[in-house]
Short mmCIF file of C-alpha atoms in Angstrom, two decimals:
data_model
loop_
_atom_site.label_atom_id
_atom_site.label_comp_id
_atom_site.label_asym_id
_atom_site.label_seq_id
_atom_site.Cartn_x
_atom_site.Cartn_y
_atom_site.Cartn_z
CA MET A 19 -102.65 5.83 76.80
CA ILE A 20 -100.87 9.67 76.66
CA ASN A 21 -99.59 11.81 79.66
CA ILE A 22 -97.97 14.92 80.21
CA ILE A 23 -95.73 14.79 82.93
CA GLU A 24 -93.62 17.55 84.73
CA ILE A 25 -90.09 17.14 85.10
CA ASN A 26 -87.13 19.11 86.58
CA ARG A 27 -84.37 20.84 83.94
CA SER A 28 -81.74 17.81 84.81
CA ASP A 29 -84.15 15.17 83.66
CA PHE A 30 -85.22 16.84 80.55
CA GLU A 31 -81.26 17.33 79.42
CA THR A 32 -80.78 13.84 79.83
CA SER A 33 -83.85 12.34 78.15
CA CYS A 34 -83.68 15.21 75.31
CA PRO A 35 -81.78 13.50 71.88
CA LYS A 36 -79.04 15.12 70.05
CA ASP A 37 -81.31 16.65 67.27
CA VAL A 38 -83.67 18.60 69.34
CA PRO A 39 -84.20 22.43 68.49
CA TYR A 40 -81.06 24.63 69.65
CA CYS A 41 -83.34 26.12 72.19
CA TYR A 42 -83.55 22.99 74.04
CA SER A 43 -79.98 22.52 74.11
CA PRO A 44 -78.52 23.29 77.45
CA VAL A 45 -76.05 26.23 76.49
CA TRP A 46 -79.49 27.92 75.39
CA LEU A 47 -81.34 26.83 78.64
CA ASP A 48 -78.51 28.78 80.52
CA VAL A 49 -78.90 31.85 78.24
CA TYR A 50 -82.85 31.81 79.15
CA ALA A 51 -81.97 31.78 82.92
CA ASN A 52 -78.96 33.83 83.37
CA VAL A 53 -79.59 36.88 80.78
CA PHE A 54 -83.23 36.86 80.56
CA CYS A 55 -83.95 35.41 83.89
CA TYR A 56 -86.84 33.16 82.45
CA ARG A 57 -87.86 30.13 84.37
CA PRO A 58 -89.13 27.32 81.72
CA LYS A 59 -91.40 24.84 82.93
CA TYR A 60 -90.22 21.09 81.31
CA TYR A 61 -92.42 17.80 80.54
CA HIS A 62 -91.81 14.38 79.25
CA ILE A 63 -94.34 13.17 76.73
CA MET A 64 -95.40 9.84 77.77
CA ASN A 65 -96.88 6.73 76.29
CA ASP A 66 -97.76 4.21 79.13
CA ARG A 67 -94.58 4.46 80.67
CA SER A 68 -92.35 5.06 77.87
CA VAL A 69 -90.93 8.61 76.55
CA ILE A 70 -91.69 9.68 73.31
CA GLY A 71 -91.03 13.16 73.54
CA VAL A 72 -90.39 16.31 75.23
CA PHE A 73 -92.31 20.02 75.46
CA SER A 74 -91.36 23.15 77.71
CA PHE A 75 -92.57 26.41 77.69
CA VAL A 76 -92.38 29.91 79.81
CA CYS A 77 -94.91 31.86 81.23
CA ILE A 78 -94.12 35.78 80.80
CA LYS A 79 -95.56 38.52 83.35
CA SER A 80 -95.12 41.42 81.66
CA MET A 81 -96.59 44.87 82.72
CA LEU A 82 -95.93 45.77 79.16
CA PHE A 83 -97.54 43.45 77.07
CA GLY A 84 -99.88 41.03 79.42
CA ASN A 85 -99.11 37.84 80.74
CA ARG A 86 -98.22 35.27 78.22
CA ILE A 87 -97.04 31.76 77.54
CA VAL A 88 -94.79 31.27 74.93
CA SER A 89 -93.02 28.12 74.16
CA MET A 90 -89.40 29.03 74.25
CA PRO A 91 -89.00 32.82 73.94
CA LEU A 92 -86.54 34.52 71.37
CA SER A 93 -87.09 31.61 69.12
CA ASP A 94 -88.57 30.33 66.15
CA GLU A 95 -88.61 26.62 67.11
CA GLY A 96 -89.29 24.39 70.23
CA GLY A 97 -92.98 23.18 71.22
CA VAL A 98 -93.67 19.35 70.99
CA VAL A 99 -90.39 17.07 70.05
CA LEU A 100 -91.56 13.72 69.26
CA PHE A 101 -88.53 11.36 69.28
CA ASP A 102 -89.57 9.16 66.69
CA PRO A 103 -92.86 11.03 65.26
CA SER A 104 -93.06 8.76 62.16
CA SER A 105 -93.55 5.50 64.60
CA ILE A 106 -96.82 7.56 65.91
CA SER A 107 -100.10 7.14 64.99
CA LEU A 108 -102.08 10.10 63.94
CA GLU A 109 -104.49 9.52 66.64
CA PHE A 110 -101.56 9.50 69.03
CA LYS A 111 -100.54 12.63 67.78
CA GLN A 112 -103.79 14.21 67.97
CA GLU A 113 -104.35 13.15 71.36
CA ILE A 114 -101.11 15.01 71.95
CA VAL A 115 -101.93 17.88 70.83
CA GLY A 116 -105.24 17.93 72.98
CA GLN A 117 -103.58 16.89 76.03
CA VAL A 118 -100.93 20.03 75.07
CA SER A 119 -104.20 22.19 74.69
CA ARG A 120 -105.16 21.56 78.12
CA LEU A 121 -102.05 22.08 79.79
CA LEU A 122 -101.66 25.07 78.73
CA LYS A 123 -105.23 26.29 79.24
CA GLN A 124 -104.80 25.09 82.98
CA GLU A 125 -101.78 27.03 83.06
CA ALA A 126 -102.95 30.27 81.72
CA ARG A 127 -105.57 30.12 84.45
CA LEU A 128 -103.23 29.72 87.16
CA GLN A 129 -101.04 32.36 86.26
CA ASN A 130 -104.02 35.07 84.71
CA VAL A 131 -102.67 34.15 81.45
CA ALA A 132 -104.21 35.89 78.05
CA ILE A 133 -102.69 34.65 75.58
CA ILE A 134 -100.73 31.01 74.73
CA GLU A 135 -98.22 31.12 71.98
CA ILE A 136 -96.15 28.00 70.41
CA ARG A 137 -93.69 29.23 67.78
CA GLY A 138 -92.00 27.90 64.85
CA TYR A 139 -91.34 24.30 62.81
CA ASN A 140 -93.63 21.24 64.73
CA PRO A 141 -94.30 18.01 63.82
CA LEU A 142 -97.66 18.11 64.83
CA VAL A 143 -98.41 21.21 62.27
CA HIS A 144 -101.17 19.28 60.56
CA GLU A 145 -102.61 18.16 64.18
CA TYR A 146 -102.44 21.20 65.72
CA ASP A 147 -104.87 22.97 62.67
CA ALA A 148 -106.91 19.88 63.07
CA ASP A 149 -107.24 20.71 66.63
CA LYS A 150 -108.85 24.06 65.48
CA LEU A 151 -108.46 25.39 69.48
CA PHE A 152 -104.93 27.13 67.76
CA LEU A 153 -105.53 30.39 65.84
CA LYS A 154 -102.32 29.67 62.77
CA LYS A 155 -100.48 32.42 61.72
CA LYS A 156 -97.22 33.10 59.25
CA VAL A 157 -95.91 36.17 59.40
CA TYR A 158 -92.38 35.10 58.87
CA VAL A 159 -90.20 33.21 56.74
CA ARG A 160 -86.22 31.72 57.00
CA PHE A 161 -83.90 30.68 54.26
CA VAL A 162 -81.70 27.86 54.65
CA LEU A 163 -78.76 27.03 52.14
CA ASP A 164 -77.31 23.66 51.78
CA THR A 165 -73.42 24.13 53.08
CA GLY A 166 -72.89 20.25 52.49
CA ARG A 167 -72.68 21.49 48.81
CA ASP A 168 -69.28 23.24 47.57
CA TYR A 169 -68.75 26.93 48.39
CA ASN A 170 -68.36 27.54 44.81
CA SER A 171 -71.36 26.23 43.47
CA LEU A 172 -73.19 27.79 46.62
CA GLN A 173 -71.83 31.23 45.55
CA ALA A 174 -72.92 30.68 41.85
CA ASN A 175 -76.46 30.58 43.17
CA TYR A 176 -75.94 34.22 44.69
CA GLN A 177 -77.90 36.52 42.56
CA THR A 178 -76.38 39.25 40.68
CA ASN A 179 -76.53 42.09 42.82
CA ILE A 180 -74.64 40.19 45.64
CA HIS A 181 -71.69 39.37 43.16
CA LYS A 182 -71.51 43.01 42.75
CA ASN A 183 -71.57 44.24 46.39
CA LEU A 184 -69.24 41.71 47.12
CA LYS A 185 -66.79 42.71 44.94
CA LYS A 186 -67.19 46.33 46.09
CA ALA A 187 -66.26 45.27 49.62
CA GLN A 188 -63.33 42.67 48.98
CA GLN A 189 -61.75 46.05 47.84
CA HIS A 190 -62.41 48.19 51.14
CA ILE A 191 -63.20 45.39 53.93
CA ALA A 192 -61.20 42.39 55.63
CA VAL A 193 -63.07 39.83 57.55
CA ASP A 194 -61.61 38.35 60.70
CA GLU A 195 -62.81 36.36 63.61
CA CYS A 196 -63.46 37.56 67.44
CA VAL A 197 -61.14 35.61 69.62
CA SER A 198 -61.96 37.88 72.86
CA VAL A 199 -64.25 38.97 74.73
CA ALA A 200 -62.57 42.15 75.30
CA ALA A 201 -63.97 43.08 71.31
CA ILE A 202 -67.66 43.02 72.87
CA PRO A 203 -68.05 46.37 74.05
CA GLU A 204 -67.00 47.92 70.61
CA ILE A 205 -69.16 45.36 69.05
CA TYR A 206 -72.29 46.10 71.36
CA ASN A 207 -71.92 50.00 70.63
CA ILE A 208 -72.57 49.11 66.86
CA TYR A 209 -75.09 46.58 67.78
CA LEU A 210 -76.80 49.33 69.96
CA LEU A 211 -76.78 52.22 66.92
CA GLN A 212 -78.36 50.06 64.60
CA MET A 213 -81.01 48.84 66.77
CA ARG A 214 -81.80 52.36 67.51
CA GLN A 215 -81.98 53.04 64.10
CA PHE A 216 -84.37 50.65 63.84
CA GLY A 217 -86.24 52.06 66.40
CA SER A 218 -86.14 48.03 68.10
CA PRO A 219 -85.01 47.22 71.95
CA PRO A 220 -81.65 45.75 71.82
CA LEU A 221 -80.71 42.43 73.51
CA SER A 222 -78.50 43.00 76.74
CA ILE A 223 -74.70 42.83 76.23
CA ASP A 224 -74.55 39.39 78.15
CA TYR A 225 -76.10 37.64 75.40
CA PHE A 226 -73.28 38.47 73.24
CA SER A 227 -70.68 37.43 76.51
CA CYS A 228 -72.43 34.32 77.32
CA LEU A 229 -72.99 32.89 73.75
CA LEU A 230 -69.53 33.65 72.70
CA GLU A 231 -67.99 32.36 75.87
CA SER A 232 -70.01 29.10 75.69
CA LEU A 233 -67.88 28.33 72.37
CA VAL A 234 -71.35 27.65 70.21
CA ALA A 235 -71.13 30.86 68.83
CA LYS A 236 -68.81 32.77 65.92
CA ILE A 237 -68.31 36.63 65.69
CA PHE A 238 -67.35 37.66 62.53
CA LEU A 239 -65.63 41.33 62.23
CA ALA A 240 -65.77 43.73 59.53
CA LYS A 241 -62.95 46.19 59.15
CA LYS A 242 -61.73 48.91 57.49
CA THR A 243 -58.17 49.69 57.26
CA GLY A 244 -57.72 53.02 59.57
CA SER A 245 -61.00 52.63 60.96
CA GLY A 246 -61.40 49.01 63.33
CA ILE A 247 -64.72 47.40 63.08
CA VAL A 248 -66.95 48.73 61.45
CA GLY A 249 -69.53 45.49 61.65
CA PHE A 250 -70.04 42.13 63.05
CA LEU A 251 -72.28 38.95 62.44
CA LEU A 252 -73.27 36.62 65.10
CA VAL A 253 -73.92 33.46 64.21
CA PHE A 254 -74.22 30.17 66.48
CA ILE A 255 -74.05 26.53 65.83
CA TYR A 256 -76.08 23.68 66.86
CA ASN A 257 -75.96 20.04 65.30
CA ASN A 258 -74.20 20.87 62.06
CA ARG A 259 -76.16 24.28 61.76
CA MET A 260 -75.41 27.45 61.80
CA TYR A 261 -77.87 30.27 62.35
CA ALA A 262 -77.16 33.70 61.55
CA ASP A 263 -78.32 35.28 64.25
CA ILE A 264 -77.36 39.45 64.24
CA ASN A 265 -76.12 41.16 61.53
CA ALA A 266 -75.26 44.55 62.32
CA SER A 267 -72.49 47.65 60.65
CA LEU A 268 -71.98 51.27 61.22
CA LEU A 269 -74.52 53.26 59.06
CA SER A 270 -71.58 55.28 57.25
CA TYR A 271 -69.59 52.35 56.03
CA ASN A 272 -73.02 50.68 54.52
CA SER A 273 -71.90 51.54 50.87
CA CYS A 274 -68.68 49.53 51.59
CA PHE A 275 -70.91 46.09 51.96
CA PRO A 276 -69.94 44.96 54.93
CA LYS A 277 -72.76 43.05 56.08
CA VAL A 278 -72.66 41.04 52.25
CA PHE A 279 -69.09 40.63 53.19
CA LEU A 280 -69.97 38.92 56.29
CA PHE A 281 -73.09 36.65 55.43
CA ASP A 282 -70.47 35.49 52.27
CA GLU A 283 -67.68 34.65 54.79
CA SER A 284 -69.61 33.26 57.26
CA ILE A 285 -71.09 30.81 54.57
CA LYS A 286 -68.05 29.93 53.63
CA TRP A 287 -66.71 28.91 56.71
CA ALA A 288 -69.77 26.84 56.94
CA CYS A 289 -68.62 24.85 53.91
CA MET A 290 -65.19 24.76 54.84
CA ASN A 291 -66.19 23.09 58.41
CA GLY A 292 -68.48 20.46 57.67
CA ILE A 293 -71.66 22.19 58.65
CA ARG A 294 -74.97 20.67 57.00
CA THR A 295 -77.28 24.06 56.87
CA TYR A 296 -77.07 27.62 56.85
CA ASP A 297 -80.11 29.16 58.52
CA PHE A 298 -80.83 33.18 57.73
CA MET A 299 -82.88 33.37 60.30
CA ARG A 300 -86.70 34.83 60.81
CA THR A 301 -87.45 37.39 58.10
CA ARG A 302 -90.97 38.81 57.62
CA THR A 303 -92.28 38.25 54.12
CA GLY A 304 -92.24 41.00 51.73
CA SER A 305 -89.83 43.16 53.73
CA GLY A 306 -86.52 44.89 52.22
CA VAL A 307 -84.95 41.99 54.40
CA TYR A 308 -86.78 39.64 53.06
CA GLU A 309 -86.13 40.60 49.49
CA HIS A 310 -82.03 40.66 50.13
CA LYS A 311 -82.18 37.74 51.84
CA LYS A 312 -83.79 35.73 48.86
CA LYS A 313 -81.35 36.79 46.82
CA TRP A 314 -78.60 34.41 48.35
CA GLY A 315 -80.44 31.52 47.08
CA GLY A 316 -81.60 29.81 49.78
CA THR A 317 -85.18 27.37 50.56
CA GLU A 318 -88.03 29.42 51.79
CA LYS A 319 -88.91 28.03 54.56
CA PRO A 320 -92.43 28.97 56.40
CA ILE A 321 -92.45 29.58 60.16
CA TYR A 322 -95.68 29.71 61.69
CA TYR A 323 -96.97 30.89 65.20
CA TYR A 324 -100.10 28.93 66.91
CA TYR A 325 -102.17 30.57 69.40
CA LEU A 326 -104.41 30.23 72.06
CA THR A 327 -106.25 33.39 73.07
CA THR A 328 -108.36 33.45 76.63
CA LYS A 329 -110.01 36.28 76.12
CA GLN A 330 -111.17 37.74 72.77
CA GLN A 331 -108.71 41.13 72.29
CA ARG A 332 -106.88 41.22 68.87
CA GLU A 333 -104.42 42.98 70.63
CA LEU A 334 -103.10 40.76 72.77
CA LEU A 335 -100.96 39.12 69.20
CA LEU A 336 -97.74 41.12 69.45
CA ASP A 337 -96.56 42.24 66.09
CA PRO A 338 -94.12 45.15 65.73
CA GLU A 339 -95.73 46.32 62.53
CA GLN A 340 -99.05 47.32 64.84
CA SER A 341 -100.11 50.85 64.49
CA ARG A 342 -99.71 50.81 68.25
CA PHE A 343 -95.97 50.47 68.29
CA VAL A 344 -95.21 53.54 65.52
CA LEU A 345 -94.70 55.61 68.96
CA PRO A 346 -92.77 53.59 70.91
CA LYS A 347 -90.65 52.73 67.70
CA ARG A 348 -89.82 56.55 67.34
CA ILE A 349 -88.95 57.41 71.18
CA LEU A 350 -86.45 54.40 70.85
CA GLN A 351 -84.62 56.07 67.66
CA HIS A 352 -84.29 59.24 69.74
CA MET A 353 -83.23 57.68 72.91
CA PRO A 354 -79.62 58.38 73.99
CA LEU A 355 -77.51 55.02 73.74
CA GLY A 356 -76.99 54.85 77.85
CA GLY A 357 -80.89 54.71 77.94
CA LEU A 358 -81.49 52.43 75.32
CA LYS A 359 -78.73 49.94 76.91
CA ARG A 360 -80.54 50.24 79.97
CA ILE A 361 -84.02 50.24 78.93
CA GLY A 362 -83.76 48.25 75.47
CA PRO A 363 -83.22 44.59 77.23
CA TRP A 364 -85.78 45.04 79.72
CA ILE A 365 -88.21 45.57 76.87
CA ARG A 366 -87.19 42.92 75.11
CA ARG A 367 -87.61 40.67 78.18
CA GLU A 368 -90.71 41.53 78.14
CA ALA A 369 -91.79 40.68 74.88
CA GLY A 370 -90.63 37.41 74.90
CA LYS A 371 -89.37 38.21 70.82
#
């Protein structure tokens, strides 16, 4: 008999095995609570009296985008995590999906939610499909490198223009590791400039500080003699996996390829420090960023999003490439940095992306 029981955060953390998705780790739960003011709801998946999995989600109340339930915001992981999925029968897995969908729809009614979103890889993929209640979309993929291999053998698989750009970068750029939060304001300014260029709402500066102070994150700095910091790469590490979260540089130094050098140096660090995999994180299929990340030789893995809607409105699905976001992007591209710094994190929180 499958039951889903609501629990508190302490019980959730205690019961989670070590290999849960990073968004279920204590550090990230602190980020959700302290940086974004999200209040996740936590659940045990029970088979009679035995805990066989966990589940969590956030209800986002948004004036901009409507009320939504998201498995875990700002992440492509999460959803239902089964401790030992191979030991659970197909019948029980399908029962779990049915129970989860009923729980989510009940919560949606209570919270006046129009759309429910379960993101990322999940061991119940085929059962979600079989449920026929979830709309499945694949807009993004991720590229993952096996950094358990020797660095030189990994580098040999880079495509030719990556090697060419690395040679140019090495002539002008040096890469160091950020050792103090005192550098974050300068780093954050570079990030703001890039997000304005993209017309995208930025994360708050507290996001950087919280991760760096937690010791799960590293910031690699690209420096040019006489110019100081011209770029940075924020990565975080969990369960011997490195996630390349934010790679940003000053537009005027792009010809020196600091971003390429930062990726390469962080990959080298991962290989030398026992990190098993290097995840380039979410990338839109067919984009210029997709083509660039593909050149590093990683394995392409799909990222599926699953939706339940309580209203038949296509615009409930949030996608920054939708035509309705063309004007907001242009506004952000022309916004003073001070305004972007104030309003951008609020938009990002409302979107949960």
